[in-house]
GROMACS .gro file of C-alpha atoms in nm:
model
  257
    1UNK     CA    1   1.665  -0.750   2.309
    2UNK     CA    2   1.477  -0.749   2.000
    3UNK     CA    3   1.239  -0.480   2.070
    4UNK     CA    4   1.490  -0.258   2.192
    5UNK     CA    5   1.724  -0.281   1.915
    6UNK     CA    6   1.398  -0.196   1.688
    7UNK     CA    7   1.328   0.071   1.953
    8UNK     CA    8   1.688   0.241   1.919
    9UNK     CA    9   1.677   0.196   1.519
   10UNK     CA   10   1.342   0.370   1.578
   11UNK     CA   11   1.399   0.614   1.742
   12UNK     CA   12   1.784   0.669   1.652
   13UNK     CA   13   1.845   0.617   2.021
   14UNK     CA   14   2.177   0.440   2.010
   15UNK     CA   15   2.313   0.577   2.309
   16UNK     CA   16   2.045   0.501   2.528
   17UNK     CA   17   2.081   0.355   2.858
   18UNK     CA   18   1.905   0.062   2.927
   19UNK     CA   19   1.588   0.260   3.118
   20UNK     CA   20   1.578   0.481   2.847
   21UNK     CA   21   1.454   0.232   2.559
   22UNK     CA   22   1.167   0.069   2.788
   23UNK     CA   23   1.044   0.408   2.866
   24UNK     CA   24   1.033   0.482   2.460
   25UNK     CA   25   0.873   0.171   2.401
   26UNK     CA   26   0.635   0.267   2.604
   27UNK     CA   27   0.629   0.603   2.444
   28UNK     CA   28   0.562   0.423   2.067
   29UNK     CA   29   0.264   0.242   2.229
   30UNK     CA   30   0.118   0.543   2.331
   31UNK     CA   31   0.189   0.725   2.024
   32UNK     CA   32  -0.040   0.402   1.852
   33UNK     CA   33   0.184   0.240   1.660
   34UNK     CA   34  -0.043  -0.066   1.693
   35UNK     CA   35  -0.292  -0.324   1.469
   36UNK     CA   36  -0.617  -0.323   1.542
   37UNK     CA   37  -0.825  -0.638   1.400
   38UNK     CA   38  -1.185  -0.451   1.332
   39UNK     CA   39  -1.492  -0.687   1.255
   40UNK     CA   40  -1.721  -0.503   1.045
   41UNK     CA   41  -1.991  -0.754   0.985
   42UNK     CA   42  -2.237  -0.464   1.146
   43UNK     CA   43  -2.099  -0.229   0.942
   44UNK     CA   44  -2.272   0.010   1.213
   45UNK     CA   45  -2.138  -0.143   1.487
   46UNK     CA   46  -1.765  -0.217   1.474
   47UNK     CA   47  -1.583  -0.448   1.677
   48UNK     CA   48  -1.214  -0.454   1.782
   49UNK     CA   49  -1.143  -0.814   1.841
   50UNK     CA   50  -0.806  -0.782   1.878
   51UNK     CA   51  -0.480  -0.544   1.883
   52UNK     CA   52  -0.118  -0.621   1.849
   53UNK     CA   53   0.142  -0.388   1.959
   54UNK     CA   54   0.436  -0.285   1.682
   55UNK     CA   55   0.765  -0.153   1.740
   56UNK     CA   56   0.726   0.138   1.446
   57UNK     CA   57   0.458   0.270   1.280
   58UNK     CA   58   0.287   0.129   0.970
   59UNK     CA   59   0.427   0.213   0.651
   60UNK     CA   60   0.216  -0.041   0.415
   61UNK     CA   61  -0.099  -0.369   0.488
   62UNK     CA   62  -0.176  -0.577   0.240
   63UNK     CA   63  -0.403  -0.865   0.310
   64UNK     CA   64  -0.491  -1.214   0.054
   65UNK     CA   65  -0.561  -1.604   0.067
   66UNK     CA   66  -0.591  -1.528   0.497
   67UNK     CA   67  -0.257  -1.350   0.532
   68UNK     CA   68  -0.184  -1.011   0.666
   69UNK     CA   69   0.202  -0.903   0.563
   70UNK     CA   70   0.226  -0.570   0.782
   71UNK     CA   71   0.516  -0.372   0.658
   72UNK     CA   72   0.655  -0.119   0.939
   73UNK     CA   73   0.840   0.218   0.874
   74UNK     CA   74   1.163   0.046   1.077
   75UNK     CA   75   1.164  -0.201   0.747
   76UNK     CA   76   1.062  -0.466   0.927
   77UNK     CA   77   0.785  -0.699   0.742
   78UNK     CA   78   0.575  -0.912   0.941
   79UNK     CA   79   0.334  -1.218   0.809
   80UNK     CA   80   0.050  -1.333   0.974
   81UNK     CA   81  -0.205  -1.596   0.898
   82UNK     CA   82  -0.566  -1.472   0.970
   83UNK     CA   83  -0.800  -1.733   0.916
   84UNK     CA   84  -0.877  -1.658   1.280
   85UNK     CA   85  -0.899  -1.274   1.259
   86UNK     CA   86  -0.945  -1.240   1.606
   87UNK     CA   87  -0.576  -1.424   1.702
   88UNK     CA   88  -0.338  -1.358   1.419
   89UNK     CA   89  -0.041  -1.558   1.434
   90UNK     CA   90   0.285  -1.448   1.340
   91UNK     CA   91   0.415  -1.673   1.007
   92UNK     CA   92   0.729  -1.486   0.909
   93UNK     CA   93   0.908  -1.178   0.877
   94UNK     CA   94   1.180  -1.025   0.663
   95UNK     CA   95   1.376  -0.752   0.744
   96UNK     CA   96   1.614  -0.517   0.544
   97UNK     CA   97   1.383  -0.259   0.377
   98UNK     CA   98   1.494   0.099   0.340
   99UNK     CA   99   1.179   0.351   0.422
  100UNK     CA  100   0.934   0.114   0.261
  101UNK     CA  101   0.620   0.255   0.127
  102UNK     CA  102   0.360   0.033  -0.057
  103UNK     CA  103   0.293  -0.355  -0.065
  104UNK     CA  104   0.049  -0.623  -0.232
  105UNK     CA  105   0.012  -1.013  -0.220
  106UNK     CA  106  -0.029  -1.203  -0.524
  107UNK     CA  107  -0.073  -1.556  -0.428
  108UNK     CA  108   0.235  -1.660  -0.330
  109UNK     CA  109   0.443  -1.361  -0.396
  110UNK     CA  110   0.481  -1.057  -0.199
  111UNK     CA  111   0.541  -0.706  -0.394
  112UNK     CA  112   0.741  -0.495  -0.176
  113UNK     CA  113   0.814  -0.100  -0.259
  114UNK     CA  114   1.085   0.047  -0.069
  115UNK     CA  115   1.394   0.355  -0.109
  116UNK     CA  116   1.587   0.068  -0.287
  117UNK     CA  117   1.365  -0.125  -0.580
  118UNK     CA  118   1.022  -0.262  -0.620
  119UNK     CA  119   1.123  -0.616  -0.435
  120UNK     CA  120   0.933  -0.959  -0.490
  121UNK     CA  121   0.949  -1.221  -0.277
  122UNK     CA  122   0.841  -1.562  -0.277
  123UNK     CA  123   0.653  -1.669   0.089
  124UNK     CA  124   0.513  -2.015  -0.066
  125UNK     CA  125   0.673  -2.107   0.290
  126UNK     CA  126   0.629  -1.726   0.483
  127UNK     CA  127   0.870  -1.888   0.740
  128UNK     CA  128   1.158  -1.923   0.481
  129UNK     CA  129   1.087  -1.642   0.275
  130UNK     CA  130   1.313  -1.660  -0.030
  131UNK     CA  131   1.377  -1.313  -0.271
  132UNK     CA  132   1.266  -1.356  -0.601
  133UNK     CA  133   1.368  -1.067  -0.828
  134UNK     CA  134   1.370  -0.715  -0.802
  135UNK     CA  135   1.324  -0.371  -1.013
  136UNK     CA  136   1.566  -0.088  -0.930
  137UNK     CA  137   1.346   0.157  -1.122
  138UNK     CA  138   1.015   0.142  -0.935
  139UNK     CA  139   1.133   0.228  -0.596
  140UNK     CA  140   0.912   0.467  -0.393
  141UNK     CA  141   0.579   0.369  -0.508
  142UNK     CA  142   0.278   0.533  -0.348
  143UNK     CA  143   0.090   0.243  -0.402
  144UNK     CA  144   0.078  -0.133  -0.609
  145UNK     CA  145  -0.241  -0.196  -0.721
  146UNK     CA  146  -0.313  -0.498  -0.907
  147UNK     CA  147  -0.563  -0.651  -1.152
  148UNK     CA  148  -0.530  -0.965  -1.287
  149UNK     CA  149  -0.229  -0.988  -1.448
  150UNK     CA  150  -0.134  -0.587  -1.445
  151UNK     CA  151  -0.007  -0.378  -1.172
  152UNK     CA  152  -0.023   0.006  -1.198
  153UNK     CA  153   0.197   0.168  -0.959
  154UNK     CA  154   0.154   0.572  -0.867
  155UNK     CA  155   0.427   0.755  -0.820
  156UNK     CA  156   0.645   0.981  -1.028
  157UNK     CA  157   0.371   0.974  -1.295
  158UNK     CA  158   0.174   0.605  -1.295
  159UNK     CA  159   0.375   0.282  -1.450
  160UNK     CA  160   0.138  -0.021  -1.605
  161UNK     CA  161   0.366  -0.365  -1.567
  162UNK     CA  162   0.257  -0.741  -1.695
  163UNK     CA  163   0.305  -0.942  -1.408
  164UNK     CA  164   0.214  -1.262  -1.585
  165UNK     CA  165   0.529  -1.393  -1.506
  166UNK     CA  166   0.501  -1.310  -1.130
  167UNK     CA  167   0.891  -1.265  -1.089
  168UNK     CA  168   0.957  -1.091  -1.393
  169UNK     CA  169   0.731  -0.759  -1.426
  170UNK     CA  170   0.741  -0.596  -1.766
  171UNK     CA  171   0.685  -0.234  -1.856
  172UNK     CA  172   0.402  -0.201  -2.061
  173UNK     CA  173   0.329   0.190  -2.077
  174UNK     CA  174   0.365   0.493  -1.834
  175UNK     CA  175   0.149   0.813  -1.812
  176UNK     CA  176   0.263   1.164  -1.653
  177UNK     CA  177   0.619   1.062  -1.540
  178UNK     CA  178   0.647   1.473  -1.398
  179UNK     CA  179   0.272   1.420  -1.269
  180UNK     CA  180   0.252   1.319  -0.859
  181UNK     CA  181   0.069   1.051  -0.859
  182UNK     CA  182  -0.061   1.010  -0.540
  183UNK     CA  183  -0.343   0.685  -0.565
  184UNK     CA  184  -0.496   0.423  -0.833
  185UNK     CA  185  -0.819   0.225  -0.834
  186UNK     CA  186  -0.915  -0.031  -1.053
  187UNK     CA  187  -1.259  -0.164  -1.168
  188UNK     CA  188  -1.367  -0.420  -1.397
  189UNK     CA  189  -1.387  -0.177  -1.681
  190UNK     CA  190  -1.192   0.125  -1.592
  191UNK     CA  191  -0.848   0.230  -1.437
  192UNK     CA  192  -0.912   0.589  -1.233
  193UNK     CA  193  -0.582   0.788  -1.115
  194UNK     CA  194  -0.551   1.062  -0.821
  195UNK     CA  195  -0.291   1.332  -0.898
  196UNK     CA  196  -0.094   1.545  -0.615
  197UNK     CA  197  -0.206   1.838  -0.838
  198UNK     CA  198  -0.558   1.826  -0.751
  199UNK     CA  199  -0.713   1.598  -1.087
  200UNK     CA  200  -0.924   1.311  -1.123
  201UNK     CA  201  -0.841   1.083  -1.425
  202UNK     CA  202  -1.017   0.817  -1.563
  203UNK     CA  203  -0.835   0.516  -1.786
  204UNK     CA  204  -0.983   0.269  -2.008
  205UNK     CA  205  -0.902  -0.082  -1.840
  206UNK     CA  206  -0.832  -0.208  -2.202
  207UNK     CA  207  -0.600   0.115  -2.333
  208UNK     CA  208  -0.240  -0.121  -2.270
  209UNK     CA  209  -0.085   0.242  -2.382
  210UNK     CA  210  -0.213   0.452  -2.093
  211UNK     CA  211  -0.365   0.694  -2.215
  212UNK     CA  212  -0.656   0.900  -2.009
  213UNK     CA  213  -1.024   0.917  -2.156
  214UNK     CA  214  -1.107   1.286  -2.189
  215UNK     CA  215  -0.960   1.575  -1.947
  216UNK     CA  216  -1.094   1.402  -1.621
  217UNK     CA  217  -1.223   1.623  -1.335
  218UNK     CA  218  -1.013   1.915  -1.127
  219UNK     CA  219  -1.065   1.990  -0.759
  220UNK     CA  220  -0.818   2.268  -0.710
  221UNK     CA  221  -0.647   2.094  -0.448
  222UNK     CA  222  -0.421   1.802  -0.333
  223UNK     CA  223  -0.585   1.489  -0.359
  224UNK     CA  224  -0.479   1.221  -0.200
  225UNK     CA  225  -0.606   0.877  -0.138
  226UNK     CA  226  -0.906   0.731  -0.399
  227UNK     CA  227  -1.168   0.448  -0.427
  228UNK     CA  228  -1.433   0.311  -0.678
  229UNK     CA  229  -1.759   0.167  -0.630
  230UNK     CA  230  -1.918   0.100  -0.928
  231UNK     CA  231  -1.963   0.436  -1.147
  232UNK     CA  232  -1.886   0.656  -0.828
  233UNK     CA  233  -1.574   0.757  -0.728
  234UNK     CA  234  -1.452   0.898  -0.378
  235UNK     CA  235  -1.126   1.147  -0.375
  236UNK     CA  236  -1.001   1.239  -0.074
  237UNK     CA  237  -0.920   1.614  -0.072
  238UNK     CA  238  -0.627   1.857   0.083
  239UNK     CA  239  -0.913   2.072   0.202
  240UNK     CA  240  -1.023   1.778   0.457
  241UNK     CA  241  -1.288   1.701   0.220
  242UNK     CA  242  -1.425   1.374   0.019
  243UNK     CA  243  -1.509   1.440  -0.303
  244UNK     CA  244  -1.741   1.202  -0.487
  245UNK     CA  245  -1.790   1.156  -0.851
  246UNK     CA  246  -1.994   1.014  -1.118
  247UNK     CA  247  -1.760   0.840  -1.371
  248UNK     CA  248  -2.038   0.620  -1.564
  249UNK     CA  249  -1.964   0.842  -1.859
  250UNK     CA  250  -1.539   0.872  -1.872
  251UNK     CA  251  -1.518   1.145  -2.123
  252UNK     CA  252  -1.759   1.378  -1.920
  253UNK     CA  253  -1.659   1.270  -1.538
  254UNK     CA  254  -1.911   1.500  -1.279
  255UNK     CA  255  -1.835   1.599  -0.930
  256UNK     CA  256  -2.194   1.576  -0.843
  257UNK     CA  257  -2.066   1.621  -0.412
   0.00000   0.00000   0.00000
């Protein structure tokens, strides 16, 4: 009954008969709207050790301390523990989100981003959940990214908060509020933001006012998702492309590929 109430919510199939949602199910597990557990100790050989099926795509993972929190687009969060990565067990679940799109574990709180707010619950005890404040102006975040005690969050423009007090975020500077921003990634020294419009920028991890060091780098196209590795960073591109560059120097980033 469960999975064919997620399956009508789903797939907006309240009318179905009773054949019909089985057959859709079926459908979504076709379509892959399943986990897949991945051991990447050979990093050239990959491993699926396991796979669990969903009810709805993914919208958002987050993993920390040996839990997985799996956010689907339905708005349905699931918890697992993964000490054993290759037989997750379910912990918990919360329900309730409205087209959720980013989430991050802090210890024991869980940083949800939905249509609604920027929700934070409190899964001490993942079985008995409990909702522990909540920001009506950061809804929609493309992502939460967090280090140490700040989180930057991409979206309209990107938003620094002090989490310090886990439950009670507090704005500490925002950059480009009419620039898209689509991805953030975090270093021990530097901050580096992906823009819709097609621009690296780089952000000095100690700047609390958010402001850019020198113009960054532009690709002429969407970018879209971003990561660093030491003084390299990778931008995916629009044009199916990954672009890589050398940020050891912030005022003068290089595409050098």
């Amino acid at each position: 009954p469960a999975l064919d109430a997620a399956a009508r919510q789903l797939l907006g199939a309240e009318a179905l008969d009773d054949q019909a949602v089985p057959r859709l199910l079926r459908q979504a597990r076709e379509a892959g709207h399943d986990l897949q557990v991945i051991d990447v100790t050979d990093p050239g050989l990959p491993v699926i050790v396991n796979t669990l099926e969903l009810a709805a795509p993914t919208a958002a993972l987050c993993v920390d301390g040996g839990r997985l929190c799996v956010v689907e687009t339905s708005g349905r969060v699931r918890l697992f523990d993964v000490a054993d990565p290759a037989n997750p067990v379910l912990i918990g679940a919360i329900t309730g989100l409205v087209a959720p799109t980013a989430a991050t574990l802090v210890g024991p709180h869980l940083y949800l981003s939905d249509d609604a707010a920027l929700w934070i619950w409190d899964v001490t005890d993942p079985a008995l959940a409990q909702l522990a404040g909540n920001l009506t102006d950061f809804r929609r975040a493309q992502d939460l990214v967090v280090a140490g005690d700040l989180m930057l969050v991409p979206g309209s423009g990107v938003r620094l908060l002090d989490i310090g007090d886990r439950t009670q975020p507090v704005l500490r500077a925002t950059f480009g509020r009419e620039t898209s921003a689509m991805a953030v990634a975090c270093s021990e020294e530097r901050f580096c933001l992906a823009e819709g419009g097609g621009a690296l920028r780089v952000f000095d991890r100690g700047n609390s006012h958010l402001a850019p060091v020198g113009a960054g780098v532009s690709f002429g196209v969407r970018a879209f998702q971003l990561a660093l590795d030491g003084p390299l960073a990778y931008v995916s591109a629009a044009d199916n492309t990954i672009r890589v560059v050398d940020i050891s120097d912030p005022l003068t980033p290089l595409e050098i590929g």
